[in-house]
mmCIF file of C-alpha atoms in Angstrom:
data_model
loop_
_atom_site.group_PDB
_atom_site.id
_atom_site.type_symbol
_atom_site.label_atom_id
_atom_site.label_comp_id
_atom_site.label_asym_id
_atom_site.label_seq_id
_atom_site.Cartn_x
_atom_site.Cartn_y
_atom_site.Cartn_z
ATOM 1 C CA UNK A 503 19.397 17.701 -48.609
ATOM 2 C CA UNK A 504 15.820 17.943 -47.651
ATOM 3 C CA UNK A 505 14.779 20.908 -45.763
ATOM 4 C CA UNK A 506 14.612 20.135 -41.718
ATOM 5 C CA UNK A 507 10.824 19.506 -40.698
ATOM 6 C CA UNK A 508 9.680 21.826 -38.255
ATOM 7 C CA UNK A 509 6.503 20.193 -36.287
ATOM 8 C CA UNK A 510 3.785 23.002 -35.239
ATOM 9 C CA UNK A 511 4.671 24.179 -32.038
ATOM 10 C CA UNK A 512 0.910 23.712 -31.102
ATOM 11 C CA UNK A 513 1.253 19.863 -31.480
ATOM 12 C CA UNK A 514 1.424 17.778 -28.683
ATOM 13 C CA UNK A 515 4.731 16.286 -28.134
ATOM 14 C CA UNK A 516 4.537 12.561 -28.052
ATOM 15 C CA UNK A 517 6.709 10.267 -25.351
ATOM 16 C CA UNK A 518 5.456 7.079 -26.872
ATOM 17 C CA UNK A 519 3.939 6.035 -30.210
ATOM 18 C CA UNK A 520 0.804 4.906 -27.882
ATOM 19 C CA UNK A 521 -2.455 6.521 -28.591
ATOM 20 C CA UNK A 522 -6.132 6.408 -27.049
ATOM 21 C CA UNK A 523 -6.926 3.039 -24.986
ATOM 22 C CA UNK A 524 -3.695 1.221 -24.141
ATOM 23 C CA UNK A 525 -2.348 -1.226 -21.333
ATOM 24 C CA UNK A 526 0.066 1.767 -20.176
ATOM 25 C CA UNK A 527 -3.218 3.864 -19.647
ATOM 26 C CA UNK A 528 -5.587 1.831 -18.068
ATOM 27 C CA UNK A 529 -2.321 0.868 -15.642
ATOM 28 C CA UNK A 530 -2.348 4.452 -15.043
ATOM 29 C CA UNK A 531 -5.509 5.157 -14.269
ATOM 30 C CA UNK A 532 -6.207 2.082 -12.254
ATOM 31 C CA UNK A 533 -3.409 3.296 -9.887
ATOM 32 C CA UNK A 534 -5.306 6.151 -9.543
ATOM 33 C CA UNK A 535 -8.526 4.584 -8.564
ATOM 34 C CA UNK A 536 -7.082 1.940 -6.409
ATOM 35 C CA UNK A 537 -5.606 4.242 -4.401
ATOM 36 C CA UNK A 538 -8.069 6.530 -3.702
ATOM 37 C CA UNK A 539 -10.325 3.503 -2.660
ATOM 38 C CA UNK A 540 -7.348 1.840 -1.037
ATOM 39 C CA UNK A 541 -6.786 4.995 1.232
ATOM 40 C CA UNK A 542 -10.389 4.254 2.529
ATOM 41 C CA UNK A 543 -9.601 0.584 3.344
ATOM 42 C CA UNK A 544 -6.603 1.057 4.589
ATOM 43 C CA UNK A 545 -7.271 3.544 7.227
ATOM 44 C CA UNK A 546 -10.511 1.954 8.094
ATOM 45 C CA UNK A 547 -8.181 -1.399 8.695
ATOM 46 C CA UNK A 548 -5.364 0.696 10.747
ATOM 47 C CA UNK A 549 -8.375 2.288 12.553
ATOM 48 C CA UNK A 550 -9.999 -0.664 14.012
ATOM 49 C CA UNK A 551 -6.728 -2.805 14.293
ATOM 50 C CA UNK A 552 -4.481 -0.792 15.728
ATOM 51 C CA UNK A 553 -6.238 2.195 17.483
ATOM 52 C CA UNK A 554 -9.585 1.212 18.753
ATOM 53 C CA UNK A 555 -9.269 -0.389 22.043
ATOM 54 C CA UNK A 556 -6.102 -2.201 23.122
ATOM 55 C CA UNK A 557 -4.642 -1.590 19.646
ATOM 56 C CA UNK A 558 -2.294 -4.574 18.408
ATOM 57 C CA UNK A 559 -2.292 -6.150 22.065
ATOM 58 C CA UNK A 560 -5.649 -7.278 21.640
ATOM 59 C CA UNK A 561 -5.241 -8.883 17.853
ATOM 60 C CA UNK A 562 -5.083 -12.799 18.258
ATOM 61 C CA UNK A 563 -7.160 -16.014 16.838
ATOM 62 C CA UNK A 564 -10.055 -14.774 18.896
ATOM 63 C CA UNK A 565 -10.339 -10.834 17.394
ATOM 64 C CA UNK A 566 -9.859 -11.885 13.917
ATOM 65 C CA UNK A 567 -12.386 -14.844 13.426
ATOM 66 C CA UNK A 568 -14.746 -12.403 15.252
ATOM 67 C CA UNK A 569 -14.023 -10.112 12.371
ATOM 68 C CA UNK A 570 -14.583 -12.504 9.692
ATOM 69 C CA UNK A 571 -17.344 -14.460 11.106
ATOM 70 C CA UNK A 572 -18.918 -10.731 9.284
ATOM 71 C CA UNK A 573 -18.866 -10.568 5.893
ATOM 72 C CA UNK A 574 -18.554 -7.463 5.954
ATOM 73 C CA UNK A 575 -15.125 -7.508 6.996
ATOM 74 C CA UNK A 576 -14.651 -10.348 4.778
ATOM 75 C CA UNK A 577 -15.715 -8.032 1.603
ATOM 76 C CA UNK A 578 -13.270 -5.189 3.272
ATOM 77 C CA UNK A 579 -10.653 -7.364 3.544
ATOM 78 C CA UNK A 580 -10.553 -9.333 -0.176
ATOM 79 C CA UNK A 581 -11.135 -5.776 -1.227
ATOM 80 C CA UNK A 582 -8.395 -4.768 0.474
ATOM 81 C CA UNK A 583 -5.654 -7.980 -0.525
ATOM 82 C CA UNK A 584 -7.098 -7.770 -4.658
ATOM 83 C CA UNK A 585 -6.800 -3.808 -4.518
ATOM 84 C CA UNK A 586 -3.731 -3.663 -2.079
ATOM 85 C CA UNK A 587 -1.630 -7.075 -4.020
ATOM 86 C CA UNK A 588 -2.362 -5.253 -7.925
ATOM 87 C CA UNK A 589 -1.431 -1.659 -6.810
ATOM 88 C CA UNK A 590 1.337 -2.885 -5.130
ATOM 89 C CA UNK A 591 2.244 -5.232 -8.045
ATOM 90 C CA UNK A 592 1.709 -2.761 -10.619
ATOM 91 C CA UNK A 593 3.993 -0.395 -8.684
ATOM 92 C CA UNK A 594 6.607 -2.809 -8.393
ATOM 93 C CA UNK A 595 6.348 -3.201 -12.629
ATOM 94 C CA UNK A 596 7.120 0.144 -12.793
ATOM 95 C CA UNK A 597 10.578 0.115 -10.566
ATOM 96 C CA UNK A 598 11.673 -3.065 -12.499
ATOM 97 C CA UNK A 599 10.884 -0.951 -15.832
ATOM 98 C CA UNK A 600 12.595 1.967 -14.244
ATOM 99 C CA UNK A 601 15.667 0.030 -12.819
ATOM 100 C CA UNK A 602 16.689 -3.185 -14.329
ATOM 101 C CA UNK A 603 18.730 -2.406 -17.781
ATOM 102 C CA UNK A 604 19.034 -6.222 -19.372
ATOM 103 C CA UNK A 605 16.172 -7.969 -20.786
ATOM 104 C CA UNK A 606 17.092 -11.107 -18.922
ATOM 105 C CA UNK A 607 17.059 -9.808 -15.675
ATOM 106 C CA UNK A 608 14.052 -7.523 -16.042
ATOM 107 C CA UNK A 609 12.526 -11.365 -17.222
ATOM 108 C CA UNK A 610 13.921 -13.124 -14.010
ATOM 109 C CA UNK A 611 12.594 -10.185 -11.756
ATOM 110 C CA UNK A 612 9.069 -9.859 -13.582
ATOM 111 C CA UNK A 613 8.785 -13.439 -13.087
ATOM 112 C CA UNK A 614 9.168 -13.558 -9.128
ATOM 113 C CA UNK A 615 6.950 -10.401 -9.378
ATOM 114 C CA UNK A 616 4.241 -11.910 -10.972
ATOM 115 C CA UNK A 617 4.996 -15.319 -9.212
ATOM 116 C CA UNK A 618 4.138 -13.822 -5.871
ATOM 117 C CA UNK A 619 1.466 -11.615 -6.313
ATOM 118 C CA UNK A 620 -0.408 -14.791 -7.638
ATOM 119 C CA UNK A 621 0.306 -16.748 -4.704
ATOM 120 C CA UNK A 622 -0.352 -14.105 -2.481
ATOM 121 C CA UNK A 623 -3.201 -13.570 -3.755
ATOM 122 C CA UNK A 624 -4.622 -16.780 -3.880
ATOM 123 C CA UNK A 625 -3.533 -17.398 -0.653
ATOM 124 C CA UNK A 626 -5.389 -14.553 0.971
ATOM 125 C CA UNK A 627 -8.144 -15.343 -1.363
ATOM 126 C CA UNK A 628 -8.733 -18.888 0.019
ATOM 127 C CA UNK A 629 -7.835 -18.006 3.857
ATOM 128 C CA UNK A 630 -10.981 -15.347 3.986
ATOM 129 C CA UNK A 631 -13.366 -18.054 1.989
ATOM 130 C CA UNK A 632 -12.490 -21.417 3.496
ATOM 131 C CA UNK A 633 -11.996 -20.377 7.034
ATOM 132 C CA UNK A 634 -13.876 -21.743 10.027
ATOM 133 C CA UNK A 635 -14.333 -19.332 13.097
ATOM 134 C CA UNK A 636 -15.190 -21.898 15.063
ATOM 135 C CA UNK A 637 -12.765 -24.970 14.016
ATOM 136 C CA UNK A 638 -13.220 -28.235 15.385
ATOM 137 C CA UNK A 639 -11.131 -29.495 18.203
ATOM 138 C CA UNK A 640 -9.880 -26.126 19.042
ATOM 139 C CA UNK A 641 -9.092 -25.142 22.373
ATOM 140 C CA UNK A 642 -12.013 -23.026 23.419
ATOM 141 C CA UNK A 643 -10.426 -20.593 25.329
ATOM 142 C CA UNK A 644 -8.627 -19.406 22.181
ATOM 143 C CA UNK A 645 -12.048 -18.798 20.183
ATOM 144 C CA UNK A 646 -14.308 -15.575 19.765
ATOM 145 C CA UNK A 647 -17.316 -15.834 22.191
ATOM 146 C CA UNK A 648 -19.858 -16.631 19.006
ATOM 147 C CA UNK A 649 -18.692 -20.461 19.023
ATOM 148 C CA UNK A 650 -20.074 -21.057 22.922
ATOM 149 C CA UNK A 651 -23.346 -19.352 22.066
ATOM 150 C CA UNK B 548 14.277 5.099 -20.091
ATOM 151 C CA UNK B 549 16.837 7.679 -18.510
ATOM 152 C CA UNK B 550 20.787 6.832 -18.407
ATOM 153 C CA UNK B 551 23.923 8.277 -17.292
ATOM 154 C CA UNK B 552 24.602 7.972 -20.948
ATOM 155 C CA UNK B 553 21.595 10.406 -21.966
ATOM 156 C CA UNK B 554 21.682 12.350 -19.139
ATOM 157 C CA UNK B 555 19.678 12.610 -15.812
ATOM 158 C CA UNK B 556 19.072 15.760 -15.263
ATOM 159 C CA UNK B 557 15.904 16.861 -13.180
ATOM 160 C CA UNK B 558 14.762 19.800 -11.674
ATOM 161 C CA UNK B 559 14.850 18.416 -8.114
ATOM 162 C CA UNK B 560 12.878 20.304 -5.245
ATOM 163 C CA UNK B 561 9.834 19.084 -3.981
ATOM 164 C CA UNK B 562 9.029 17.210 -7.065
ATOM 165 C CA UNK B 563 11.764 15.189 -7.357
ATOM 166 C CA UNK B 564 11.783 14.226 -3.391
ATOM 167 C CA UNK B 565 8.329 13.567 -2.797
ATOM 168 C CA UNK B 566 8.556 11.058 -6.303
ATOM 169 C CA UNK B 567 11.599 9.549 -4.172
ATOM 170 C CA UNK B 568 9.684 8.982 -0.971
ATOM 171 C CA UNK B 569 6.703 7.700 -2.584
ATOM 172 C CA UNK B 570 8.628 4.529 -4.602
ATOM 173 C CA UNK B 571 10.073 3.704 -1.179
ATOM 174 C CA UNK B 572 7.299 3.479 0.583
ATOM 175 C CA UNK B 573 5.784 1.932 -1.487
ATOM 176 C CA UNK B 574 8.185 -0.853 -2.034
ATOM 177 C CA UNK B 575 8.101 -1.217 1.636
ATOM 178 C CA UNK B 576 4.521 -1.746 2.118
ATOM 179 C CA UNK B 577 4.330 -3.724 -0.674
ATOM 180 C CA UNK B 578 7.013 -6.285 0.943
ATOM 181 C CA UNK B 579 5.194 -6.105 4.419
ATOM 182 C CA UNK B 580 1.808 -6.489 2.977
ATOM 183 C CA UNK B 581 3.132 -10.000 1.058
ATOM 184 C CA UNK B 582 4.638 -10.983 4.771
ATOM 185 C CA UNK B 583 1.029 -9.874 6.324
ATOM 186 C CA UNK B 584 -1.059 -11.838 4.147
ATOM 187 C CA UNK B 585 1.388 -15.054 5.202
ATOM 188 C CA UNK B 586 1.008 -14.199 8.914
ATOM 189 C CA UNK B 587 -2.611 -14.214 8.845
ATOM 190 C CA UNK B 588 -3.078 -16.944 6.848
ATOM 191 C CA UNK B 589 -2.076 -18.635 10.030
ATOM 192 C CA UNK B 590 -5.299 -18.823 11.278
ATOM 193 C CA UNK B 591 -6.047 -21.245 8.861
ATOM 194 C CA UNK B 592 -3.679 -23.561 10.673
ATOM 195 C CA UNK B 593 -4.644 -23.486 14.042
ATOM 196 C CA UNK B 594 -5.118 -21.137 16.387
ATOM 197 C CA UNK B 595 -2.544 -22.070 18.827
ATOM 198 C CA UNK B 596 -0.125 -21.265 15.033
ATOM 199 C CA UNK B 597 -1.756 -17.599 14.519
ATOM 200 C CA UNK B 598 -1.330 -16.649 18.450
ATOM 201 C CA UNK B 599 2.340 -17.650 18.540
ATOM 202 C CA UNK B 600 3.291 -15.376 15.416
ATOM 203 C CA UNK B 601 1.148 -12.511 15.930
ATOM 204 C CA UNK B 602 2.066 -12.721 19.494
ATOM 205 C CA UNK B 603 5.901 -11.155 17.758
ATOM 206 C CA UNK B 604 3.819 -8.073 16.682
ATOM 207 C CA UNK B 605 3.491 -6.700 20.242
ATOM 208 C CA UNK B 606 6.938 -7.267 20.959
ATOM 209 C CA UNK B 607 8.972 -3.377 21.617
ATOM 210 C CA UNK B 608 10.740 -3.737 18.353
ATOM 211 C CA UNK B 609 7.612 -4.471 16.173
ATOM 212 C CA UNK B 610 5.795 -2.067 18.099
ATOM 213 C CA UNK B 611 8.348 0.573 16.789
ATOM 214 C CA UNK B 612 8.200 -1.460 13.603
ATOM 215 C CA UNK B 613 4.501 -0.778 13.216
ATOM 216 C CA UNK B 614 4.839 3.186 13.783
ATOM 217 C CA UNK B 615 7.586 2.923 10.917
ATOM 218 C CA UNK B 616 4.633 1.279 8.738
ATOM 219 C CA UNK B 617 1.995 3.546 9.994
ATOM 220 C CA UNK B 618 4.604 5.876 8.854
ATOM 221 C CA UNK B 619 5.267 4.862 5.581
ATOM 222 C CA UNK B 620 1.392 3.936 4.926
ATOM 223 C CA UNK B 621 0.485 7.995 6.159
ATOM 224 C CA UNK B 622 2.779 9.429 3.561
ATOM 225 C CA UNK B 623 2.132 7.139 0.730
ATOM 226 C CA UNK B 624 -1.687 7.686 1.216
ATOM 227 C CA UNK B 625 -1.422 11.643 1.524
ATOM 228 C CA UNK B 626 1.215 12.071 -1.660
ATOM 229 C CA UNK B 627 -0.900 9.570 -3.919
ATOM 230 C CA UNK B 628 -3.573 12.127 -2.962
ATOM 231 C CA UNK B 629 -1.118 14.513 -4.025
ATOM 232 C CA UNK B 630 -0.819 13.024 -7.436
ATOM 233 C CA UNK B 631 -4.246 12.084 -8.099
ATOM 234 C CA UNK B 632 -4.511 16.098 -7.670
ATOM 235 C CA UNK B 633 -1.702 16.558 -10.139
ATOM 236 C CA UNK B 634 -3.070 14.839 -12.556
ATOM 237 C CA UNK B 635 -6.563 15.555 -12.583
ATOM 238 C CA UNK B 636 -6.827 18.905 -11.089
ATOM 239 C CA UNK B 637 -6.932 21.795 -13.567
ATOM 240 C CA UNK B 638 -4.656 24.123 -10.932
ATOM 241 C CA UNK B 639 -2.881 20.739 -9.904
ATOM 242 C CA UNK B 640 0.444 21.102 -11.581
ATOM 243 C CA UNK B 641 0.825 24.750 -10.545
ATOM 244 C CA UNK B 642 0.021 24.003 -6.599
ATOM 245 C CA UNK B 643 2.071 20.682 -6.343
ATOM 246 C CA UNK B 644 4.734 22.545 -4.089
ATOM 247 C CA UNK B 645 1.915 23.940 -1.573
ATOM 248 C CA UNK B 646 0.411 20.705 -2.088
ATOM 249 C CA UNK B 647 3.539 18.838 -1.118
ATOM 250 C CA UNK B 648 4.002 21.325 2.240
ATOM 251 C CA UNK B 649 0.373 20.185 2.996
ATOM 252 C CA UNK B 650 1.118 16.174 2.367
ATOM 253 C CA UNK B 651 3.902 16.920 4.945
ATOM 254 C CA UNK B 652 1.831 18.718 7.342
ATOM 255 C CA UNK B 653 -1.299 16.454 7.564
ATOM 256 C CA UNK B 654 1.499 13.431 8.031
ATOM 257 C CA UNK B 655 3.425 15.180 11.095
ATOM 258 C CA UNK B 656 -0.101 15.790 12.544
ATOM 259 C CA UNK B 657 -1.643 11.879 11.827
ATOM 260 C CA UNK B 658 1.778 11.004 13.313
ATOM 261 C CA UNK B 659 1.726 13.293 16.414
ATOM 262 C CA UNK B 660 -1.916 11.650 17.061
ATOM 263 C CA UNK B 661 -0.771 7.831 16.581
ATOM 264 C CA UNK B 662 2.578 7.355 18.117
ATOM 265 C CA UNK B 663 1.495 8.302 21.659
ATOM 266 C CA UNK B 664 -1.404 5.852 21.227
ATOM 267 C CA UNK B 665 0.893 3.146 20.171
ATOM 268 C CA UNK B 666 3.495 3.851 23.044
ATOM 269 C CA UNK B 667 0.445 3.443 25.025
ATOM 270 C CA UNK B 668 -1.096 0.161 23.978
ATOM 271 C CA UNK B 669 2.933 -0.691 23.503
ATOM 272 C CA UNK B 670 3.544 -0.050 26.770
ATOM 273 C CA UNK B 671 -0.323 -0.665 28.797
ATOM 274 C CA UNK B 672 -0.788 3.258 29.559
ATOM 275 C CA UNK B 673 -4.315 2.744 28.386
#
């Protein structure tokens, strides 16, 4: 019988075998920096949305092509769907790692995960880039005040 | 991964509750966000389309609805401060309680500030 090995009580104890630069890591530490940046966007979208002004009575077709005939607000806003969609997806990961036991159903779920968050973000993606403030044959009354001038 | 099988035991407090709150709000602003992005992409249909759906989000119930989000977003913001603190703050580990009395403070006081302005643009007081 060979003695019992006794590691150095200085030595760090190890969760995973993973060392250095890893997937788990980076995952990690981009939660960390998404969400400090995503606290900025966030608040600076609840600000002007909700509590400037009429709040959420005044948001219609009008208010938001106004928004995004800026770019500005179109930068803030991809920012905020790329940033908002992988945090949010990456958080998600982690419950279905946390929560679902068989490696089917942690398969099925990652799947519909992954599934929408693509979509999503495509979606959102293509809205900000190929939309018209001004479309054509709209009723006027319903656009921002930029399309009569 | 933990299991009844290998135990769950966890020291609880603070620590454990805060963890708790954050994974649920979280999963529910991650659900609403996925339904937001849909609603607005409305106004690449028409605007008659975005009006008629966005007009629901000014209704009494989503109004109460959005102070549940505002909610939700508040906490999850302030506690992922929390974290970030935890993790890279030298004293961040030993002040995670007083942090987490702080996260909870700051929220009842964004809170006390934005549901009176909702109720108001809710109900036309200003």
């Amino acid at each position: 019988m060979t003695a019992t090995q006794i590691p150095d009580p200085t030595k760090r104890y190890q969760r995973t075998g993973l060392r250095g630069r890893n997937i788990e890591m980076l995952s990690w530490l981009f939660m960390r920096f998404s969400g400090a940046v995503l606290v900025i966007l966030v608040f600076g979208h609840l600000f002007v949305n909700l509590w400037l002004g009429e709040g959420v009575q005044r948001i219609d077709f009008a208010f938001v092509s106004g928004k995004w005939a800026n770019p500005f607000w179109q930068l803030w806003d991809l920012c905020m769907l790329w940033l908002g969609m992988l945090h949010g997806g990456n958080g998600v990961r982690t419950i279905i790692n946390d929560y679902a036991r068989g490696p089917r159903l942690r398969l099925v779920l990652k799947a519909l995960l992954y599934i929408a968050v693509v979509a999503t973000v495509v979606l959102g993606t293509l809205v900000i880039f190929t939309f018209s403030p001004c479309p054509a044959g709209a009723e006027p009354s319903l656009l921002p005040s930029i399309c009569s001038e | 991964m933990a299991s009844a099988e290998a135990g769950t035991l966890y020291r609880g407090r603070e620590g454990m509750w805060s963890w708790v709150a954050h994974r649920i709000s979280g999963m529910l602003i991650f659900l609403f966000l996925i339904v937001h992005v849909m609603d607005t992409a409305l106004v690449r249909v028409s605007p008659e389309a975005y009006n008629e759906v966005i007009g629901h989000y000014k209704t009494i119930v989503f109004g109460l609805g959005e102070i549940g989000l505002v909610g939700a977003i508040c906490f999850h913001a302030l506690n992922g401060i929390r974290v970030i603190l935890v993790d890279f703050w030298a004293q961040g580990a030993r002040r995670q309680r007083m942090m987490f009395w702080s996260v909870v403070g700051l929220w009842v006081l964004l809170m006390i500030g934005f549901v009176p302005r909702q109720l108001g643009h809710m109900f036309g007081w200003w």
